[in-house]
Coordinates of C-alpha atoms and ligand atoms in Angstrom, one line a residue:
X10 CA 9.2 6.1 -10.5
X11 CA 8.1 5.8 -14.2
X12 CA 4.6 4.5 -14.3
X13 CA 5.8 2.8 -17.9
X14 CA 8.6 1.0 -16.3
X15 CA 6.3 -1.5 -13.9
X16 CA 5.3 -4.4 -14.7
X17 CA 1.9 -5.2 -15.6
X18 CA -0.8 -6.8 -13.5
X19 CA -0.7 -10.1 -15.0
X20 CA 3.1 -10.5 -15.2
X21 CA 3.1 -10.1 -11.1
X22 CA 0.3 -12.4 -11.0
X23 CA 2.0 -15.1 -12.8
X24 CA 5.4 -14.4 -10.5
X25 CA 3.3 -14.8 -7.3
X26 CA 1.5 -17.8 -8.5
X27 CA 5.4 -19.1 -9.7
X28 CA 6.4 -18.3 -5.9
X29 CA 3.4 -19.8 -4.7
X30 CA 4.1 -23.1 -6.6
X31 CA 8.1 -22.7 -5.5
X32 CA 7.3 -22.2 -1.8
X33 CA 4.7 -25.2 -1.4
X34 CA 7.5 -27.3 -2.9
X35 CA 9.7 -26.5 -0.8
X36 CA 7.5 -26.7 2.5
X37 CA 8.7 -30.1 3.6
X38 CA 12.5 -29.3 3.4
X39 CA 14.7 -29.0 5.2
X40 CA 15.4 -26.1 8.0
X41 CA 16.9 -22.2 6.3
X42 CA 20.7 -23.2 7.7
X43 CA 20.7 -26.8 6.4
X44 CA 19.7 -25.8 3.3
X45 CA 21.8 -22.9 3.1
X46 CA 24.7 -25.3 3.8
X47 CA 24.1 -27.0 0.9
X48 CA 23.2 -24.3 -1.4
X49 CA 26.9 -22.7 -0.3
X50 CA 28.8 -26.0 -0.9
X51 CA 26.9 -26.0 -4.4
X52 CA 28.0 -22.2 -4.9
X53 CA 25.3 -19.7 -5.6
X54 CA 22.0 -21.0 -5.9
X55 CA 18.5 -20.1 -4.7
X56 CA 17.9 -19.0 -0.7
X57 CA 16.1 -21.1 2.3
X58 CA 12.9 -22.2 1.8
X59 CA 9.9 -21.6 4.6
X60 CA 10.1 -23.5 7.4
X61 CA 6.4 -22.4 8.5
X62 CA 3.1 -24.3 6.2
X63 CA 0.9 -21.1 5.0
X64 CA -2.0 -20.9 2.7
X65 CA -2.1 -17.9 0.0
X66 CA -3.6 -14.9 0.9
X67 CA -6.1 -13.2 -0.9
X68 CA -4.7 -10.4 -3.1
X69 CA -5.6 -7.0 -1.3
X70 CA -4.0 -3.6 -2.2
X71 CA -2.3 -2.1 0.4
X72 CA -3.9 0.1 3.6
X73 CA -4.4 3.9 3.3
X74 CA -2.5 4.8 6.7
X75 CA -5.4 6.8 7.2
X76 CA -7.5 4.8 7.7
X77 CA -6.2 3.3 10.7
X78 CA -4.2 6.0 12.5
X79 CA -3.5 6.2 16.2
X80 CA -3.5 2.3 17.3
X81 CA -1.4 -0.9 16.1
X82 CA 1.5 2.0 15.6
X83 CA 0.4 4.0 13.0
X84 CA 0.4 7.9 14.2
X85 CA 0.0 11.1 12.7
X86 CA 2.7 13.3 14.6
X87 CA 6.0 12.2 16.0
X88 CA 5.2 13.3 19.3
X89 CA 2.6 10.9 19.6
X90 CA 4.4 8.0 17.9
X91 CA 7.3 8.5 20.7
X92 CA 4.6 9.1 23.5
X93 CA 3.1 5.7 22.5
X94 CA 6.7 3.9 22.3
X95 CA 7.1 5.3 25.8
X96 CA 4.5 3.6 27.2
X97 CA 4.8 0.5 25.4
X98 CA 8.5 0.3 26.3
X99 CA 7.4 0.3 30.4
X100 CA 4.9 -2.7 30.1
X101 CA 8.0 -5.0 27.8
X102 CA 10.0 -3.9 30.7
X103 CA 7.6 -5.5 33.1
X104 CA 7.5 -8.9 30.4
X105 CA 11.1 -9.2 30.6
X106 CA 12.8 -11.1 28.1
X107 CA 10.2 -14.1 27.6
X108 CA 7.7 -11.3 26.5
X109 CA 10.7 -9.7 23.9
X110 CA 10.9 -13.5 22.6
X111 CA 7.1 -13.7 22.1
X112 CA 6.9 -10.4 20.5
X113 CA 9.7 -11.6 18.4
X114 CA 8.1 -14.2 17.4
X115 CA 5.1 -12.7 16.2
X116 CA 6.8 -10.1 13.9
X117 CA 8.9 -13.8 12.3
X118 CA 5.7 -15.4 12.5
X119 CA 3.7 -13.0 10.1
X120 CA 7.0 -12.4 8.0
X121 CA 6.9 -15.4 6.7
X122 CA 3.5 -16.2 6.4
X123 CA 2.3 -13.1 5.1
X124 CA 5.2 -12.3 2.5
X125 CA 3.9 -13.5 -0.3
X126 CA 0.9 -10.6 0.2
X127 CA 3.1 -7.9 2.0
X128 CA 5.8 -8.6 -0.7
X129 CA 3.7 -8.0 -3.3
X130 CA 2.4 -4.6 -2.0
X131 CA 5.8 -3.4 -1.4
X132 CA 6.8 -4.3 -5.0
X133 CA 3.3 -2.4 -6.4
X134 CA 3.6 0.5 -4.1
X135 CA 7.9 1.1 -4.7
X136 CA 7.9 -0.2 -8.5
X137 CA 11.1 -0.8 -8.3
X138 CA 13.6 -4.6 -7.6
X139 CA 11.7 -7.7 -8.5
X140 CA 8.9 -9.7 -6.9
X141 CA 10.4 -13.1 -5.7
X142 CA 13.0 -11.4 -4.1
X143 CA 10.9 -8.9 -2.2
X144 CA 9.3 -11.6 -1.0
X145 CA 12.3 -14.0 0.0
X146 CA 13.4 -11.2 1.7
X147 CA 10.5 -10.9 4.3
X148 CA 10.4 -14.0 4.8
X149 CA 14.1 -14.9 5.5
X150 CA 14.0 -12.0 8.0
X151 CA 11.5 -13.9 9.6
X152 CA 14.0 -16.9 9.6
X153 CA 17.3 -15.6 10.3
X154 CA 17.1 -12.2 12.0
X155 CA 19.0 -12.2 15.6
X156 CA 16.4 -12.2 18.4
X157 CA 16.8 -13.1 22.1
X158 CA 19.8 -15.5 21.8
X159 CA 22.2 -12.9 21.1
X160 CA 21.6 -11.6 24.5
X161 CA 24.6 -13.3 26.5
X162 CA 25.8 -11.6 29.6
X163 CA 30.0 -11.9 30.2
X164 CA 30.8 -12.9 33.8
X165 CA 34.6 -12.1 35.4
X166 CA 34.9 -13.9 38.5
X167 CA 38.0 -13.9 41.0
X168 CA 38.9 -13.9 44.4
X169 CA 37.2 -10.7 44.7
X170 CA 33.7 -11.7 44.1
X171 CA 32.2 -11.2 40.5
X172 CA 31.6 -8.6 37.8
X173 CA 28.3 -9.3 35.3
X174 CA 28.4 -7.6 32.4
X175 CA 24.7 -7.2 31.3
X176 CA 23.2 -5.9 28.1
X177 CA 20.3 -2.9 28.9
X178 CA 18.4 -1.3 26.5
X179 CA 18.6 2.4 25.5
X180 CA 14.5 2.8 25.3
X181 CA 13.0 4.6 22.7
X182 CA 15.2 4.5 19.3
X183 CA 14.2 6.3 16.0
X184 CA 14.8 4.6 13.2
X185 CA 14.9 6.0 9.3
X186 CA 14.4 3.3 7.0
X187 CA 15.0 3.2 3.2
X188 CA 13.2 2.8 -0.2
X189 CA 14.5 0.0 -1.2
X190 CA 13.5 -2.3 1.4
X191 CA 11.3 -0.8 3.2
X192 CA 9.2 -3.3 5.2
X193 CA 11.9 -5.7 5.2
X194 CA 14.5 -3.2 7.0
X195 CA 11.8 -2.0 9.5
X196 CA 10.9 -6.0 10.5
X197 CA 14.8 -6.6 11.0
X198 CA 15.4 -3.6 13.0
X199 CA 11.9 -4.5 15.0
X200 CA 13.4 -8.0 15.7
X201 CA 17.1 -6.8 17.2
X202 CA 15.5 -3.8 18.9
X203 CA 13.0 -5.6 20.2
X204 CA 15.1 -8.1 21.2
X205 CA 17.1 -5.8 23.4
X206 CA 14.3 -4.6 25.4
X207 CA 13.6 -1.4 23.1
X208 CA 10.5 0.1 21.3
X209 CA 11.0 1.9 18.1
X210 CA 9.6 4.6 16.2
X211 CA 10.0 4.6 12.5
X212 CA 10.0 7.2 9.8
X213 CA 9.8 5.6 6.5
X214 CA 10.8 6.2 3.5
X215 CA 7.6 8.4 1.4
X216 CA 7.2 5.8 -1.6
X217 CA 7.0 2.8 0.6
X218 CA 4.9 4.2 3.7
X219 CA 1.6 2.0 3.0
X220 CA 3.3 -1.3 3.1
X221 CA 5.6 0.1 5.9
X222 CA 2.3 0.7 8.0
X223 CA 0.4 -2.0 6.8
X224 CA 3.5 -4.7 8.4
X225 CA 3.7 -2.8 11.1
X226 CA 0.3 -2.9 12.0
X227 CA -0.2 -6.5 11.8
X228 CA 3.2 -7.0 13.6
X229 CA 1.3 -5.2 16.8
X230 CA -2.1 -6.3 16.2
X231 CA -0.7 -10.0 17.1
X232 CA 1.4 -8.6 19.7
X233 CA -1.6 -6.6 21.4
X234 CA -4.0 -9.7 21.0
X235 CA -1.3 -12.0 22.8
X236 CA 0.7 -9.6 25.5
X237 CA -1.5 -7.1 25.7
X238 CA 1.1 -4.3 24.7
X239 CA 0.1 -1.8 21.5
X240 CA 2.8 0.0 19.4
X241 CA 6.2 -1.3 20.4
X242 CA 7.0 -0.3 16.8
X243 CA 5.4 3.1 16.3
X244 CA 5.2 4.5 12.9
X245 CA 4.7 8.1 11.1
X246 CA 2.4 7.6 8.2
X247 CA 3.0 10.9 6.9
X248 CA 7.0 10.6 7.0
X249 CA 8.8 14.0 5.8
X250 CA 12.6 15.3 5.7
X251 CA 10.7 17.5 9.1
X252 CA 9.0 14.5 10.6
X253 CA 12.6 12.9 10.4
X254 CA 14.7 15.9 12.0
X255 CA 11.7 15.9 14.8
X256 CA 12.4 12.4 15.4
X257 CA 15.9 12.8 15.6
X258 CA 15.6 15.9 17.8
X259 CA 12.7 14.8 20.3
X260 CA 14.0 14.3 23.8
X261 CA 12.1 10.5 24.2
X262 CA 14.3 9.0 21.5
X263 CA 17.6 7.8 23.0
X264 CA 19.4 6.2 19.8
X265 CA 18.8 6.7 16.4
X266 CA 19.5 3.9 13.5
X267 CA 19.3 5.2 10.0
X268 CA 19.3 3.3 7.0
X269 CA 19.7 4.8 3.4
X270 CA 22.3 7.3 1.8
X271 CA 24.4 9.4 1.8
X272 CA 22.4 12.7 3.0
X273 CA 20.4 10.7 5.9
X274 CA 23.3 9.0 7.0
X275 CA 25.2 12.6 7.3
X276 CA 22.2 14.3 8.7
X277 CA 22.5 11.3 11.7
X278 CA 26.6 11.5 11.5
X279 CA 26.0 15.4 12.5
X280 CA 22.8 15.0 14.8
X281 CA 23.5 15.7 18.7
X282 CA 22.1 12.4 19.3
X283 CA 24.5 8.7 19.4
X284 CA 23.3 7.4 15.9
X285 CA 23.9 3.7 14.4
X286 CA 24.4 4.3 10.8
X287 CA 24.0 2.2 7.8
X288 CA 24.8 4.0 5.2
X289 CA 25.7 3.9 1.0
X290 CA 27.6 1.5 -0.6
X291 CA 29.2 0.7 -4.0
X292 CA 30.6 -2.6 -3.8
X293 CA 34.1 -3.6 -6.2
X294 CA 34.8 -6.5 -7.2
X295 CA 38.1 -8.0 -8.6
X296 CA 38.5 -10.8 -10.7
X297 CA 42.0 -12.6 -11.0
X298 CA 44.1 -14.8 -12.9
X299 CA 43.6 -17.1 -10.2
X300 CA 39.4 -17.4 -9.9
X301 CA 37.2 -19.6 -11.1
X302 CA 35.9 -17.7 -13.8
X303 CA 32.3 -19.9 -14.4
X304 CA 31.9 -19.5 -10.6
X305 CA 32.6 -15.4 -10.6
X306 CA 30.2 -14.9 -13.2
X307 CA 27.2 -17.0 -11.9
X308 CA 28.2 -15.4 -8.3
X309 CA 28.1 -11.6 -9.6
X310 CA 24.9 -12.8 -11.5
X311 CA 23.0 -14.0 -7.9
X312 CA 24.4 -10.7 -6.2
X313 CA 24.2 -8.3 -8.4
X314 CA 21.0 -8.9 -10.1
X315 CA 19.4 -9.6 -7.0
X316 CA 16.2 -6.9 -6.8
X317 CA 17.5 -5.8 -9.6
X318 CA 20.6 -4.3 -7.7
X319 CA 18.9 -2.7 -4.7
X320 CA 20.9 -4.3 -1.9
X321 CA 23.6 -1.9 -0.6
X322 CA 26.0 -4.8 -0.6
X323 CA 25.5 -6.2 -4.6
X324 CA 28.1 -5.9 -6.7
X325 CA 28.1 -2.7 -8.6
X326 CA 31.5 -2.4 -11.1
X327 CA 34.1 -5.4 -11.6
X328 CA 37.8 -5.2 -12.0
X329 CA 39.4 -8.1 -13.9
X330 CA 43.1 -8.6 -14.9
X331 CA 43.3 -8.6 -18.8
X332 CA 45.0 -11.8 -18.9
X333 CA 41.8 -13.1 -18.4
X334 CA 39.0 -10.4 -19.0
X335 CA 38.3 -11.8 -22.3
X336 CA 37.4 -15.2 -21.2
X337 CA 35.5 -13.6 -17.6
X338 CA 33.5 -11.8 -20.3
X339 CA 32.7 -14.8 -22.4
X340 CA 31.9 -16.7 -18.6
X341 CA 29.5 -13.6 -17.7
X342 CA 27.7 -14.7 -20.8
X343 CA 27.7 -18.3 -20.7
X344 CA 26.2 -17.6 -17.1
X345 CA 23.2 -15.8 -18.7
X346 CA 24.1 -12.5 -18.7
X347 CA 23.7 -10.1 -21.4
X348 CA 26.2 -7.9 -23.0
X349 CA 26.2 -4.6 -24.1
X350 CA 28.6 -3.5 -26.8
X351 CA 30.2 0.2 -26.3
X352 CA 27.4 2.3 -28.7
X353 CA 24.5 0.6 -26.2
X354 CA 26.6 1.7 -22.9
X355 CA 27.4 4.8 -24.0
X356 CA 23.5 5.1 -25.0
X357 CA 22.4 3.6 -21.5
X358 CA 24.7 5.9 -19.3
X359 CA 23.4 8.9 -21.1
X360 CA 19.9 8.0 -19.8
X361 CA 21.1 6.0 -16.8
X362 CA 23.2 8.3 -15.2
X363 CA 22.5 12.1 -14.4
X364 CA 23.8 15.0 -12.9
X365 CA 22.3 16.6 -9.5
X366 CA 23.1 19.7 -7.0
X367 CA 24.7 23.0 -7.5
X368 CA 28.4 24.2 -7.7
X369 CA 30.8 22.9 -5.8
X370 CA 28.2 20.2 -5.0
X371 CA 27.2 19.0 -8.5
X372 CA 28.0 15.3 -9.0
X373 CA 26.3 12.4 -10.8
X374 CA 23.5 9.8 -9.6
X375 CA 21.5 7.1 -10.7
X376 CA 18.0 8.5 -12.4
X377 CA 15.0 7.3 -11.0
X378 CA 13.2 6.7 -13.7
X379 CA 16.1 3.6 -13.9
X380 CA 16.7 2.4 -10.7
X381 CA 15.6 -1.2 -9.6
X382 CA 14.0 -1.6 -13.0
X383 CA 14.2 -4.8 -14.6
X384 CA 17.5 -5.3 -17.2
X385 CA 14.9 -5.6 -20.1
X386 CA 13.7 -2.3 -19.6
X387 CA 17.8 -1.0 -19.3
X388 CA 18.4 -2.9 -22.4
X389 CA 15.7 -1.1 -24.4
X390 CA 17.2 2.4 -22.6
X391 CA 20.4 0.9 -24.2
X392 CA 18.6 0.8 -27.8
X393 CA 18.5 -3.7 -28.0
X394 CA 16.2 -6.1 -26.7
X395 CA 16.9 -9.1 -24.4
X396 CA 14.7 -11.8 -23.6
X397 CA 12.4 -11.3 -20.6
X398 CA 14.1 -14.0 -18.6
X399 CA 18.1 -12.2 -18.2
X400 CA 18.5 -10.6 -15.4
X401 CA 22.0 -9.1 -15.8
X402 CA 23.6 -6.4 -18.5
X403 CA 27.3 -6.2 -18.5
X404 CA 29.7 -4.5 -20.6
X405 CA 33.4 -3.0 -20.9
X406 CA 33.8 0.5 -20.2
X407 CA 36.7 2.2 -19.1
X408 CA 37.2 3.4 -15.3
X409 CA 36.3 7.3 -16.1
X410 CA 32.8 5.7 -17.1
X411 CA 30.1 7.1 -14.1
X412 CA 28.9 3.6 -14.0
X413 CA 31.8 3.0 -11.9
X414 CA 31.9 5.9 -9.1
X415 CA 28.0 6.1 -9.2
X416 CA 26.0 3.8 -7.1
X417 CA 23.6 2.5 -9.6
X418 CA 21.2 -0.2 -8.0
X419 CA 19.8 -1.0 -11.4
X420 CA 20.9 -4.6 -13.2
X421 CA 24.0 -3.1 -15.3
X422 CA 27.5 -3.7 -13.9
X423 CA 30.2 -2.5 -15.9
X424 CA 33.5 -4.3 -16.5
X425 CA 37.1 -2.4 -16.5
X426 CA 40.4 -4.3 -17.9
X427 CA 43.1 -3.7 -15.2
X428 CA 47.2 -4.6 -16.0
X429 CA 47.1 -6.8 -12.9
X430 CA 45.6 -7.5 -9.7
X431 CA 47.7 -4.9 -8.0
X432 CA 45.9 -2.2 -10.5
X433 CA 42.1 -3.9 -10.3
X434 CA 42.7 -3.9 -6.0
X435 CA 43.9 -0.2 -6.3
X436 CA 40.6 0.7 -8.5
X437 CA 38.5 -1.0 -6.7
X438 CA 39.8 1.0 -3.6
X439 CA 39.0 4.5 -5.7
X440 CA 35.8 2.9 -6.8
X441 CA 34.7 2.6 -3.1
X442 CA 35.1 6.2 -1.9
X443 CA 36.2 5.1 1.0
X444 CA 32.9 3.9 2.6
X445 CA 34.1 0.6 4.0
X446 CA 31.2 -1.0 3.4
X447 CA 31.2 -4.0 1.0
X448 CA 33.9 -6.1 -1.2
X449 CA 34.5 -9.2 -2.9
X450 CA 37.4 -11.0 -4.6
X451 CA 37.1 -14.1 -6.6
X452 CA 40.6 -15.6 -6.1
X453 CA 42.6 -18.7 -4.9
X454 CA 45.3 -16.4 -4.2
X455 CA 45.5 -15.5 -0.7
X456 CA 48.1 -12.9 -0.8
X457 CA 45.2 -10.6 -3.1
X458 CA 42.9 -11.7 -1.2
X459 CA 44.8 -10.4 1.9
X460 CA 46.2 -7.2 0.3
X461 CA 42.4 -6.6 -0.8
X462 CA 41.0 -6.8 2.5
X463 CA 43.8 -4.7 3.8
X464 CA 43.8 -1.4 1.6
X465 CA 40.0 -1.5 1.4
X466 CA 39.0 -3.0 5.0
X467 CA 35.3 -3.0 4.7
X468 CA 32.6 -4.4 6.7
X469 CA 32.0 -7.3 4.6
X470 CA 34.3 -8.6 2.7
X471 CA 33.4 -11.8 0.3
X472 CA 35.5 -14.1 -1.1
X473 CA 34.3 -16.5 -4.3
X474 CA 30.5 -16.3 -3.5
X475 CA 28.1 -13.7 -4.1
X476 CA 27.4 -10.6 -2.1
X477 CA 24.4 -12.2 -0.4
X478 CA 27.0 -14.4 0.9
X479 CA 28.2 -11.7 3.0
X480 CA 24.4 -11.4 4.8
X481 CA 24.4 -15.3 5.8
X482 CA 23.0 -16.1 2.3
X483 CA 24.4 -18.8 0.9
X484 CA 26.9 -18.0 3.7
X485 CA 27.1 -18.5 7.3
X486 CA 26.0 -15.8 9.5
X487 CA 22.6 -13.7 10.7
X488 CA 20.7 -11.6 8.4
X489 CA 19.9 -8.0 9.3
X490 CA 19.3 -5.3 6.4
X491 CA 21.0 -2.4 8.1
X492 CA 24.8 -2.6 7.6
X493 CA 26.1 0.0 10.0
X494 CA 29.4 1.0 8.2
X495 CA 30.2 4.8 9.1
X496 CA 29.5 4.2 13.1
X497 CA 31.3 0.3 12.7
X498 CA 28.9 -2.0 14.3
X499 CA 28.6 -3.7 11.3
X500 CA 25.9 -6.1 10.7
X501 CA 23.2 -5.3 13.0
X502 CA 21.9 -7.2 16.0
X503 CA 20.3 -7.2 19.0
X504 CA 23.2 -6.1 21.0
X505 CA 24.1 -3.4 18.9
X506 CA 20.7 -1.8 20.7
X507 CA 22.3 -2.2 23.9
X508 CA 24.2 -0.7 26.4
X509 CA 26.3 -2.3 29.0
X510 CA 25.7 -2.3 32.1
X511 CA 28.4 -3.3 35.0
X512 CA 27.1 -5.1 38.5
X513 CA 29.7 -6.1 40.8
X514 CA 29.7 -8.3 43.8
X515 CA 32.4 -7.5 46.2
X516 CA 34.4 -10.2 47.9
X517 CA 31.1 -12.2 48.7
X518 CA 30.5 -15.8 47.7
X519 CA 34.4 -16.4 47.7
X520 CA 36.2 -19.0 49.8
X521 CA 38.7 -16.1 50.8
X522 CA 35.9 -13.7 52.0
X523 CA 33.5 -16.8 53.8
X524 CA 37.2 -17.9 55.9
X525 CA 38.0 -14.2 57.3
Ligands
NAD834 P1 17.6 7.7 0.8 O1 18.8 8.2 1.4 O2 17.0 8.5 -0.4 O3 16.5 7.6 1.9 C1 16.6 6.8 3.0 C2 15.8 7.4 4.1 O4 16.4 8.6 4.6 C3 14.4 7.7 3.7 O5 13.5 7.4 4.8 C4 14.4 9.2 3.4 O6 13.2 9.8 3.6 C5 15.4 9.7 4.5 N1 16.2 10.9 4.3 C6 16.8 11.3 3.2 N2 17.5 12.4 3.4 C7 17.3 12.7 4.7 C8 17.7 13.8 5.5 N3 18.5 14.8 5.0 N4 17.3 13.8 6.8 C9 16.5 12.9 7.3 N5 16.1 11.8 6.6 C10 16.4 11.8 5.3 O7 17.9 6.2 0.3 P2 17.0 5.1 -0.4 O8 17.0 5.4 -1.9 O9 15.7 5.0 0.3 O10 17.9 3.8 -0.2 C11 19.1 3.6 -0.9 C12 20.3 4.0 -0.2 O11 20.4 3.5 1.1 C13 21.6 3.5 -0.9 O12 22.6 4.5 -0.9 C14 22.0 2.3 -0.2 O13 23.3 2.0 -0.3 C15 21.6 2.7 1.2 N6 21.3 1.5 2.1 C16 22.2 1.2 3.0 C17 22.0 0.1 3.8 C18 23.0 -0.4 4.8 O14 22.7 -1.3 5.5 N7 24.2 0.2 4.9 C19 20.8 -0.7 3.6 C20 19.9 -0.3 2.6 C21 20.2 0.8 1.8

């Protein structure tokens, strides 16, 4: 990433001490649910607070993985990492599922107390999204991940006896986690594999290894100090496109969950092993006559400017009937979005947007140098200035504009005038590729919404809120930042790490069988 394009030193320190000041504030309040009630019933507004007191940490820049290599998870070859997991997954065996909730708790524990420093270091070591939000993140996974409770057995019981459906885990799973939340993906995928009795060794993504190993090595230094088991989530500290295919080849993994685009989550679609895939995105979303136009703007503001348009699920191009697109427009702005006229769009995709591969394989991406950068730094990319505190670029362009197909995950969404909602549904469809991953509507027509949710059918699907809505924020639900969309177990939990497992009682314990 573009050294030019971070922030300076002082500009995170005054965010962090901003957080700092937010999160004492909000200590005392009330639990994350009730006060996501709330914030939902008052449309988009900030997420949870902590439920846990802390005290700030001193700053500290991150670990070399070096340095601590071959305990509390970090290793230096695959092999090892999965030898490790082994072993650590026979001793949570022996805990059973009291010793999965206190390792659970551990890795919630330091997620919320320790975000404010391990958000930081994954924000100075990836340079890309924005500080608060790396930060809430951590720290909501710590909050609202699945753990233990989602472990329910089924029973079927009759006159011949009873059937228990239980939930066994697979062992070992390799997971590949992304850029763009690094930590934050590996200490959700810790909690629901965890949860289901498994061990897990990670690959992460290059540019955010250090804070990678850093959580994960706290997460099983607490563990160790309290149960007594090291490296139920093993790490690579080198990670490589070989250490990955090792991983996904080596006989001790049993499952393998992927996280991040499309060539990862095709390399796990075409790997011999069962994989859980979450894979790309690029979220429509259509505006109607019908919507609440102040409400869709500030919505597509909280989603997609959130980290700067990293999450998979944030809104990436809008589709707006033209009876209204002049007045959604004039809403985007009174929201506090800034708009782009056509020369600054066309000047922003030129730089924004470039072309990759060879032949029959050439298509167009998001450049680095771009993505997850602040909309300031897009705006000056787009020749204009905006003031430090927007967070949002928006602007017409037409539907052949690569703005539109391209995943961007960088704070400009364009806007495309569509005849009706009949045309904005059927370019939103296009827009998607197909992924069935993420949607939303704003609408108080339910037939759209209804003939949306049909012709695109994606995993989430949000109606007048923003995309976070769709991860049980600001919404109901569980959090988890793998969205398995290709494989379709959706948003991830602890069962999804689990296979089932049939014991049957014949006849016994029944009034038929005890009068024979
Ligand atoms: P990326 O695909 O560049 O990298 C993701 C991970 O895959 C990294 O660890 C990378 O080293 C590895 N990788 C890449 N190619 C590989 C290959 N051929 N074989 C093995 N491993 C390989 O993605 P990123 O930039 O880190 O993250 C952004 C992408 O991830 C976006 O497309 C986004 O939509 C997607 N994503 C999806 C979800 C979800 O839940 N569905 C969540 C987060 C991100």
């Amino acid at each position: 990433m573009a050294q030019a394009t971070a922030p300076c030193s002082t500009e995170i320190q005054s965010i962090v001490r901003q957080v700092i000041a937010e999160l004492r504030a909000a200590a005392p309040a009330a639990n994350g649910a009730s006060a996501a009630n709330s914030a939902a019933a008052a449309g988009p507004a900030p997420l949870a607070p902590a439920t846990v007191p802390w005290t700030p940490p001193a700053p500290s820049a991150p670990v070399a993985p070096e340095s601590f290599v071959g305990r509390h998870g970090i290793f230096g070859s695959v092999d090892e990492a999965v030898r490790a997991a082994q072993e650590a997954f026979l001793q949570l065996e022996r805990l059973g599922v009291e010793g999965r909730r206190k390792a659970i708790a551990h890795i919630r524990r330091i997620s919320i107390e320790d975000a404010v420093e391990l958000g930081t270091m994954e924000f100075n070591e990836t340079k890309i999204g924005r500080l608060p939000h790396k930060i809430e993140k951590l720290k909501i996974l710590g909050e609202r991940s699945p753990g233990v409770e989602f472990m329910r057995s089924e029973v079927f019981s009759g006159d011949h006896g009873l059937a228990v459906i239980e939930h066994a885990p697979f062992g070992v799973i390799g997971a590949i986690t992304p850029v763009t939340h690094s930590l934050p993906t590996i200490t959700g995928n810790a909690v629901s594999m965890i949860a289901g009795g498994n061990t897990v060794v990670v690959n992460p993504h290059p540019s955010g290894k250090k804070v990678a190993a850093e959580g994960v090595r706290r997460f099983n230094q607490a563990i160790h100090r309290d149960l007594g088991i090291d490296n139920l989530i093993a790490l690579i500290a080198e990670p490589t496109l070989e250490s990955a295919a090792e991983l996904f080849k080596h006989r001790g993994v049993k499952l393998i969950c992927v996280t991040g685009g499309p060539a990862v989550a095709k390399a796990a679609l075409e790997s011999s092993k069962r994989a859980i895939v979450a894979g790309p995105g690029n979220p429509p979303v259509v505006v109607d006559e019908t919507a609440d136009l102040d409400r869709a703007a500030r919505s597509i503001i909280a989603g997609a400017a959130y980290d700067n348009n990293l999450l998979c699920i944030a809104e990436k191009q809008v589709f707006v009937v033209s009876s209204v697109f002049d007045r959604m427009m004039e809403a985007m702005g009174r929201a506090g979005a800034a708009r782009l006229n056509p020369t600054q769009v066309d000047a922003l995709t030129a730089r924004a947007i470039v072309w990759t591969g060879e032949g029959a394989h050439r298509h167009q991406v998001a450049c680095k140098d771009f993505i997850g950068q602040d909309a300031s730094v897009l705006a000056r990319a787009a020749g204009t200035g905006v003031a430090s505190e927007v967070e949002l670029l928006y602007g017409e362009t037409s539907v052949d504009n690569p703005f539109v197909p391209v995943e961007q995950m960088m704070p400009f969404v364009p806007f495309i005038r569509c005849k009706d909602a009949d045309e904005a549904i059927r370019r939103a469809h296009e827009s998607e590729h197909g992924f069935r991953h993420t949607a939303i509507i704003h609408s108080h027509d339910v037939r759209n919404m209804t003939k949306m949710g049909r012709l695109l059918d994606t995993t989430l699907f949000v109606k007048n809120g923003p995309s976070t809505a769709g991860l049980g924020l600001g919404g109901e639900g569980y959090i988890s930042f793998s969205i398995a969309t290709p494989t379709g177990e959706g948003v991830t939990t602890p069962l999804t790490f689990t296979r089932q497992r049939r014991c049957t009682l014949v006849d016994d314990l029944r009034i038929l069988g005890a009068a024979e």
